Coordinates of C-alpha atoms in Angstrom, one line a residue:
Chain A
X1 CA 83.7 79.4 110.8
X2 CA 84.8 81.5 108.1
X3 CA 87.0 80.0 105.1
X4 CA 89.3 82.2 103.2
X5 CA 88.4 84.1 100.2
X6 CA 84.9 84.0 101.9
X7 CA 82.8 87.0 100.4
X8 CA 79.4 85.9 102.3
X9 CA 78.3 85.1 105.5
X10 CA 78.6 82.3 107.4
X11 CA 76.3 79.3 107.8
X12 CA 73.4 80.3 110.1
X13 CA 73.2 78.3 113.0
X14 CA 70.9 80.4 114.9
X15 CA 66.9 81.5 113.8
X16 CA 67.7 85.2 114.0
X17 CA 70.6 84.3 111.7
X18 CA 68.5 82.7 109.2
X19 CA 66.5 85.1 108.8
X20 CA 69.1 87.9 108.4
X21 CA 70.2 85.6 105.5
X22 CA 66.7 85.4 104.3
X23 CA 66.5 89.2 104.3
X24 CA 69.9 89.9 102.8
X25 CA 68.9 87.6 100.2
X26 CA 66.2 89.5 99.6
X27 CA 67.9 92.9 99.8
X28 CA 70.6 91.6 97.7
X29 CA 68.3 90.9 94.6
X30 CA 66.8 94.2 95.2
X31 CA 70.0 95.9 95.0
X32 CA 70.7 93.4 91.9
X33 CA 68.0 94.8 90.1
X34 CA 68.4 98.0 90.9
X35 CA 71.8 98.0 89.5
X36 CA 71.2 96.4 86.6
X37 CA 68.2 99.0 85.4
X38 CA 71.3 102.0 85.9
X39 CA 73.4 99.8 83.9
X40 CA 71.0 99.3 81.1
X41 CA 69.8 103.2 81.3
X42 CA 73.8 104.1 81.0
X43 CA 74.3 102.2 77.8
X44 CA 70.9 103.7 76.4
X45 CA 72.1 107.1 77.0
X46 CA 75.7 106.7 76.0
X47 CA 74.4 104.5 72.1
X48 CA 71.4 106.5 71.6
X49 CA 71.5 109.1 68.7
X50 CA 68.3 111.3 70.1
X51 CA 68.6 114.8 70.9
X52 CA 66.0 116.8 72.7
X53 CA 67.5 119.9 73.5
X54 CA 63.9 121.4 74.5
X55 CA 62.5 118.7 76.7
X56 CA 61.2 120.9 80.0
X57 CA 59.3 118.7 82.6
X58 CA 57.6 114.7 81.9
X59 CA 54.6 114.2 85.1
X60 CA 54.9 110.4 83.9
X61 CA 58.1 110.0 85.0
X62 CA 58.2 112.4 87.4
X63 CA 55.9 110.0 89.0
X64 CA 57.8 106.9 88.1
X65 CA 60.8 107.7 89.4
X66 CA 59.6 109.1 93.1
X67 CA 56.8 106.2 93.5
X68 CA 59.3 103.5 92.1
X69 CA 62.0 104.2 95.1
X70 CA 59.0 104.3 97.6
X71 CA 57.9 101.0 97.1
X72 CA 61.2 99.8 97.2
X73 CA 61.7 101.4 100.4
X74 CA 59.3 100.4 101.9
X75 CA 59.4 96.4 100.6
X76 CA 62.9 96.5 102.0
X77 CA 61.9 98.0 105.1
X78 CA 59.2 96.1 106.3
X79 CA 61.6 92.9 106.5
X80 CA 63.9 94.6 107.9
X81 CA 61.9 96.2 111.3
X82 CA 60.2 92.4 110.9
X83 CA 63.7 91.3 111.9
X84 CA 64.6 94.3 113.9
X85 CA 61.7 93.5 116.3
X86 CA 62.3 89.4 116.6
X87 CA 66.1 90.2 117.5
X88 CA 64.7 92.0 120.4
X89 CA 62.5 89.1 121.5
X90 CA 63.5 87.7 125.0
X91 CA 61.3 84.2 125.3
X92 CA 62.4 83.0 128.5
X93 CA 65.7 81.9 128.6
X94 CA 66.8 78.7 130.6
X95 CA 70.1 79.9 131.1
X96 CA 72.0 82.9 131.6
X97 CA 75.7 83.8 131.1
X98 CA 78.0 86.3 131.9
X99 CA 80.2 86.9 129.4
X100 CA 83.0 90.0 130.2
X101 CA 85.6 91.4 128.1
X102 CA 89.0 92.1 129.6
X103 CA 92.4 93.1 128.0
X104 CA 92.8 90.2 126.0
X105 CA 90.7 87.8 127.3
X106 CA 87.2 86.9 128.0
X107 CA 85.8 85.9 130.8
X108 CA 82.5 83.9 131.5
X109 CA 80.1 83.4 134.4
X110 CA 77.6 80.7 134.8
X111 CA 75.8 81.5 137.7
X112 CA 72.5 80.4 137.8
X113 CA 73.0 77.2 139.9
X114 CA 76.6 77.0 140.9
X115 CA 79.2 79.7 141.0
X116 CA 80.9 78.7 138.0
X117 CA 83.3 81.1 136.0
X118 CA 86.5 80.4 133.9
X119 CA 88.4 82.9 131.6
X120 CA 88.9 81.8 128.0
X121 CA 92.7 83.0 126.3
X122 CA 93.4 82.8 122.8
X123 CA 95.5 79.2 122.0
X124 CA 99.2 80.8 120.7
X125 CA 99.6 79.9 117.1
X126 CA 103.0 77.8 117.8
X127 CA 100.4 75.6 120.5
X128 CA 97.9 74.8 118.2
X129 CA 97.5 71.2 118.0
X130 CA 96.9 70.0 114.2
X131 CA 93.7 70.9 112.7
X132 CA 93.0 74.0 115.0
X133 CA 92.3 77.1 113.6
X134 CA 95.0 80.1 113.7
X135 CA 93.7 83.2 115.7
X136 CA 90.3 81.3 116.7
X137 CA 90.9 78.0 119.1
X138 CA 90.6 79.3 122.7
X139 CA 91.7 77.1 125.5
X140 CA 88.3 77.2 127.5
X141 CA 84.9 76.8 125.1
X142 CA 81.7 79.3 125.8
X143 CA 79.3 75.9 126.1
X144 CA 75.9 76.4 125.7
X145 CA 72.9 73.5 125.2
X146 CA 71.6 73.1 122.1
X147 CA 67.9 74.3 121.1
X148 CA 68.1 76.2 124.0
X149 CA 67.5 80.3 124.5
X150 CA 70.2 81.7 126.3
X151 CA 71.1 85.1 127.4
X152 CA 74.5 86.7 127.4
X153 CA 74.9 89.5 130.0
X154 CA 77.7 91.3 128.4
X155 CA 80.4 93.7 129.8
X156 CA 83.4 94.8 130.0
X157 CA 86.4 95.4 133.1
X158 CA 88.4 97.9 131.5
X159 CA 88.0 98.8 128.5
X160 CA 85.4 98.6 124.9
X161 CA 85.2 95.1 123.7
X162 CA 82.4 93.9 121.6
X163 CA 81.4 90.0 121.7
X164 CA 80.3 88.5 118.2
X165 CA 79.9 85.3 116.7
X166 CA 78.9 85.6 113.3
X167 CA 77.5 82.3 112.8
X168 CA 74.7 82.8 115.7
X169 CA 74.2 86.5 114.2
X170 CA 75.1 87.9 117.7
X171 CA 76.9 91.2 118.1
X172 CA 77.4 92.9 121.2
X173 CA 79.3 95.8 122.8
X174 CA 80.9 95.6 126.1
X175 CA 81.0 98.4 127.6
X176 CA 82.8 98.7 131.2
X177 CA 80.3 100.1 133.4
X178 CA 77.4 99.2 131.5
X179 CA 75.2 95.5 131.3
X180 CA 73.9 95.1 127.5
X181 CA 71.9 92.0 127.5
X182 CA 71.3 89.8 124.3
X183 CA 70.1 86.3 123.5
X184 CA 70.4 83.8 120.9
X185 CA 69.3 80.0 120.8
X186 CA 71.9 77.9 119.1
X187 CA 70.1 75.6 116.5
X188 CA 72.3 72.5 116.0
X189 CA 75.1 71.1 118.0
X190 CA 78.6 72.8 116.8
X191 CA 81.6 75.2 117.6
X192 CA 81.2 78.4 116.5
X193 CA 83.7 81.3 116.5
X194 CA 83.7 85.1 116.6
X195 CA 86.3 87.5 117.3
X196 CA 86.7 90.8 119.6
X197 CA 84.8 93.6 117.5
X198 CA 86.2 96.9 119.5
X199 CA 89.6 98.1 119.2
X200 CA 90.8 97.3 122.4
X201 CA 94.0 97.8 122.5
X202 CA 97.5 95.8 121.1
X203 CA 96.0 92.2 121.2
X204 CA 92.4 93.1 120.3
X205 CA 93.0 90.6 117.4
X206 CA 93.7 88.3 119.6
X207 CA 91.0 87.6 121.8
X208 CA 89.1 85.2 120.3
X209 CA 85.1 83.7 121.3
X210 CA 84.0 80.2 120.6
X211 CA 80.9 79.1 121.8
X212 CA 80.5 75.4 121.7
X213 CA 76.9 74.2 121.6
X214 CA 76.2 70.7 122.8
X215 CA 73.0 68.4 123.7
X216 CA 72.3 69.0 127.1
X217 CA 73.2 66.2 128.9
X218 CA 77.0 66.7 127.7
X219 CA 76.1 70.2 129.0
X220 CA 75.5 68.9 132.8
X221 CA 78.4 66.5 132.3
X222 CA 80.3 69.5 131.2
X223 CA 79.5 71.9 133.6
X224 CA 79.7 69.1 136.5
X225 CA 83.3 68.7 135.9
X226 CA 84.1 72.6 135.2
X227 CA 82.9 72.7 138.9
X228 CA 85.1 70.0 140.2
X229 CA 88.1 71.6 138.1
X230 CA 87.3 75.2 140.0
Chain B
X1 CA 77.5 77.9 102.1
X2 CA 79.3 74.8 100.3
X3 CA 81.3 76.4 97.3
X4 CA 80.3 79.6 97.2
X5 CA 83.6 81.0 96.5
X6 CA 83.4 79.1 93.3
X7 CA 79.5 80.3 92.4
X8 CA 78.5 82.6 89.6
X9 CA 78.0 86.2 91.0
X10 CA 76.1 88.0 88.2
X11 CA 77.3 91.3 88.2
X12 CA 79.9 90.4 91.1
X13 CA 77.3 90.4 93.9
X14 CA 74.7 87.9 93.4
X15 CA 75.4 84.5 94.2
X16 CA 72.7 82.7 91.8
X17 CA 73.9 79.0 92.7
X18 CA 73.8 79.6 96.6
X19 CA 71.3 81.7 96.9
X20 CA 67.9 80.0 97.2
X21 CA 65.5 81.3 94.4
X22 CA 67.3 83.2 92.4
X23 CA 68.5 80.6 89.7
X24 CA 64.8 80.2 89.0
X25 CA 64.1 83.9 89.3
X26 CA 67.3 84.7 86.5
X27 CA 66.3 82.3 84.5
X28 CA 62.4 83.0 84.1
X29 CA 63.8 86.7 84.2
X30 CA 65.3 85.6 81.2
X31 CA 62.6 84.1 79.2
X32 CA 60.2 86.7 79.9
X33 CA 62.5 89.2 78.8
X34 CA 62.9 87.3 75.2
X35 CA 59.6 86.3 75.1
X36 CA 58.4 90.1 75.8
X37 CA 60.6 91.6 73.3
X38 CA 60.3 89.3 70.6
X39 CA 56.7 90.3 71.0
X40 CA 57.0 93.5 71.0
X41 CA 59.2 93.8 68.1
X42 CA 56.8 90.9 65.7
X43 CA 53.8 93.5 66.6
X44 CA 55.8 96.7 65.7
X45 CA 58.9 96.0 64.3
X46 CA 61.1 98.9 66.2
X47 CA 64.5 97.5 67.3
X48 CA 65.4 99.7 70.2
X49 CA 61.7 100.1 72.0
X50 CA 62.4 96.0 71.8
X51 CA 65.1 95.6 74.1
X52 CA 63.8 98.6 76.1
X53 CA 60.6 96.4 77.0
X54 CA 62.7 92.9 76.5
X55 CA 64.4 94.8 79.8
X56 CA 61.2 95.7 81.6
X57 CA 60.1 92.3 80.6
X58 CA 63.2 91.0 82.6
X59 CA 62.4 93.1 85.7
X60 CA 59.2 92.3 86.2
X61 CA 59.6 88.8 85.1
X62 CA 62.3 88.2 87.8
X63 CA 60.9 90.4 90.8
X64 CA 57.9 88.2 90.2
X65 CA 58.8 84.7 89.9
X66 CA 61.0 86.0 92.8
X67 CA 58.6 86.9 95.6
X68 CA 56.6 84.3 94.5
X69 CA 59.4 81.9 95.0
X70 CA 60.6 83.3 98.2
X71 CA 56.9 83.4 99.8
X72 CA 56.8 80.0 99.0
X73 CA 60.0 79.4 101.1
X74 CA 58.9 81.5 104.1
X75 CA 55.4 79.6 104.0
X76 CA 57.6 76.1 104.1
X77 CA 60.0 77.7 106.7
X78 CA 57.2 78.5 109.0
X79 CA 55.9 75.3 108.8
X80 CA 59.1 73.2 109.5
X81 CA 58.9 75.3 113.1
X82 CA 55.7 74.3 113.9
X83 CA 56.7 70.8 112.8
X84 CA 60.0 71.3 115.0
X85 CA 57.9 72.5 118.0
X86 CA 55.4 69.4 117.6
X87 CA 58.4 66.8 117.6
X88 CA 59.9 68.7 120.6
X89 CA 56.9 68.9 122.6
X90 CA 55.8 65.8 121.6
X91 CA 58.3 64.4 123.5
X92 CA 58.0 66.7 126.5
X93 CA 54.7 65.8 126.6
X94 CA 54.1 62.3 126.1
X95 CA 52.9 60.3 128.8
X96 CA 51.9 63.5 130.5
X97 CA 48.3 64.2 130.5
X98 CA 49.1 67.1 127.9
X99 CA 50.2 64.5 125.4
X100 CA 47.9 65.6 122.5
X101 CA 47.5 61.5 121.2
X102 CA 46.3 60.5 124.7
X103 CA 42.8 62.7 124.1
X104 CA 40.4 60.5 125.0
X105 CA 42.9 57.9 127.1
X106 CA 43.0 60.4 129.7
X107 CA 43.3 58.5 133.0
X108 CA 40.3 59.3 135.4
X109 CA 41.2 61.5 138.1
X110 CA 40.4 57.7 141.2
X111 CA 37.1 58.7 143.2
X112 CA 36.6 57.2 146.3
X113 CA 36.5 53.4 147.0

C-alpha cells in the first residue's frame, strides 16, 4: 500500500506492473537528462560574454536539434507500445470475476462454479481494529489465487466508478451500461489496495478495493466457506 | 520501495538509490565527464569548450553505461521467467509423461499378453 510522503509508486506485485516500473525508470532518466542539458544550456547563455548579433541560420544544429528529439521519441516510444500491447494480452484466464461499482460500495461476483457474490463496504474509521489502515480496510476482501491470470469484468449500477489497485497496475472504468474487461495475474501472496478513481458522488472517497491474493488451496477453503456464509 | 522517501533525488526527480542502474549510470556519467574534459582542456587549453564537452562527456557517458545496464536487467528478467515457468511446470508435470527428466523413462504404452 501506499505510505505517506510517498512520491513513487507502489511495489509491483503484478508483471504488467513491473514493467511499467521498468519503463518509467527508463523514461524517468530520459526526462533526467533531458533536463539537465536545458539547465546546463541556461547557465551557458545567461555567463557567456559572446555576442553574435549577425548569426542567420546553422544546418548543423538545425539537424541536431530535430534528429536529437526523434530518436528520443522514438526510444521512449517503442517501450511504451511494447507495454501498451502486453497490457492488452488475455492468456487464458482460470478465473473470472465480476467486479461492479455501486454508490459507495463494490460489489463482486464469482461465478464460474458457484453463484457466489458478496458486496465489499468501506470499514468506518472509528471500527478499525488496530493496525488497519484508515480509508482502505474493507469488510469483505476481493480474493484471488496467487500466480494466477484472472479477469475482472468491470461495471457499474448507477453511476461512473473506476476500479484501481495500484500495486497490480490495474485501472479500470465502470461504466453503468457498459462491460470493460481487464486482467492481471497477482505475483506473490498479499493484500493490495486501491481506491474508487471516478467522482462518484459524496462518498467516492470512500469506497475502497482490496484484493487479497492467496495460494490456492486457501482460495478453495475461502471460497467454500463464502458459500456456506451465502 | 524500502526508503525511498529518504533517497537522493538528483534534481528532485530521480531516485538514484532506488532506482536500479542509475547509481552506476551517475556515477560513470561522472567520470567520463572529468575524464573527457580534462582531456580536452590538457590538449587545448580552452576553459569553457572544457566543461561544454566535460557535459557531453556526461551525457553520453551516462545514456551509455545506462542502456547497457538496463539491457543487462531485462536479459536477467527474462530469464528468471523462463526459470519461474520451468519450476512451475516442473511440478505440473512431473510424473506425467510430459515430465521433461523422464525422457527416455517413458513407460511403454503394455502390448498384448
Amino acid at each position: 500500500m501506499a505510505h505517506p510522503s510517498q512520491l513513487g509508486f507502489q511495489d509491483a506485485a503484478s508483471p504488467v506492473m513491473e514493467e511499467l516500473l521498468h519503463f518509467h525508470d527508463h523514461a524517468l532518466m530520459i526526462v533526467f537528462l533531458i533536463s539537465t542539458l536545458v539547465l546546463y544550456i541556461i547557465v551557458a547563455m545567461v555567463t557567456t560574454k559572446l555576442t553574435n548579433k549577425f548569426i542567420l541560420d546553422s544546418q548543423e544544429i538545425e539537424i541536431i536539434w530535430t534528429l536529437l528529439p526523434a530518436i528520443i521519441l522514438i526510444l521512449i516510444a517503442l517501450p511504451s507500445l511494447r507495454i501498451l500491447y502486453l497490457m492488452d494480452e488475455i492468456n487464458d484466464p482460470h478465473l473470472t470475476i465480476k467486479a461492479m461499482g455501486h454508490q459507495w460500495y463494490w460489489s463482486y461476483e464469482y461465478t464460474d462454479y458457484e453463484d457466489l457474490g458478496f458486496d465489499s463496504y468501506m470499514i468506518p474509521t472509528q471500527d478499525l481494529a488496530p493496525g488497519q489502515f484508515r480509508l482502505l480496510e474493507a469488510d469483505h476482501r476481493m480474493v484471488v489465487p496467487v500466480e494466477s491470470p484472472i479477469r475482472i469484468l468491470i461495471s457499474a449500477e448507477d453511476v461512473l466508478h473506476s476500479w484501481a489497485v495500484p500495486s497490480l497496475g490495474v485501472k479500470m472504468d465502470a461504466v453503468p451500461g457498459r462491460l470493460n474487461q481487464t486482467a492481471f495475474i497477482a505475483s506473490r501472496p498479499g493484500v493490495f489496495y486501491g481506491q474508487c478513481s471516478e467522482i462518484c458522488g459524496a462518498n467516492h472517497s470512500f469506497m475502497p478495493i482490496v484484493v487479497e491474493a492467496v495460494p490456492l488451496e486457501h482460495f478453495e477453503n475461502w471460497s467454500s466457506l463464502m458459500l456456506e456464509d451465502a | 520501495k524500502v526508503g525511498s522517501e529518504n533517497g537522493l533525488r538528483l534534481l528532485g526527480i530521480l531516485d538514484v538509490q532506488n532506482t536500479p542502474c542509475a547509481r552506476e549510470a551517475i556515477l560513470h556519467g561522472a567520470g567520463g565527464s572529468v575524464a573527457a574534459g580534462l582531456l580536452y582542456f590538457l590538449a587545448t587549453s580552452r576553459v569553457k569548450r572544457s566543461f561544454d564537452v566535460g557535459f557531453a562527456g556526461f551525457m553520453v557517458t551516462t545514456l551509455g553505461s545506462w542502456f547497457y545496464c538496463r539491457m543487462n536487467n531485462a536479459k536477467l528478467r527474462v530469464q528468471q521467467r523462463l526459470i519461474q515457468e520451468g519450476i512451475k511446470n516442473k511440478v505440473v508435470y512431473e510424473g506425467t509423461v510430459m515430465d521433461p527428466t523422464k525422457k527416455g523413462k517413458a513407460e511403454a504404452p503394455s502390448g498384448p499378453s
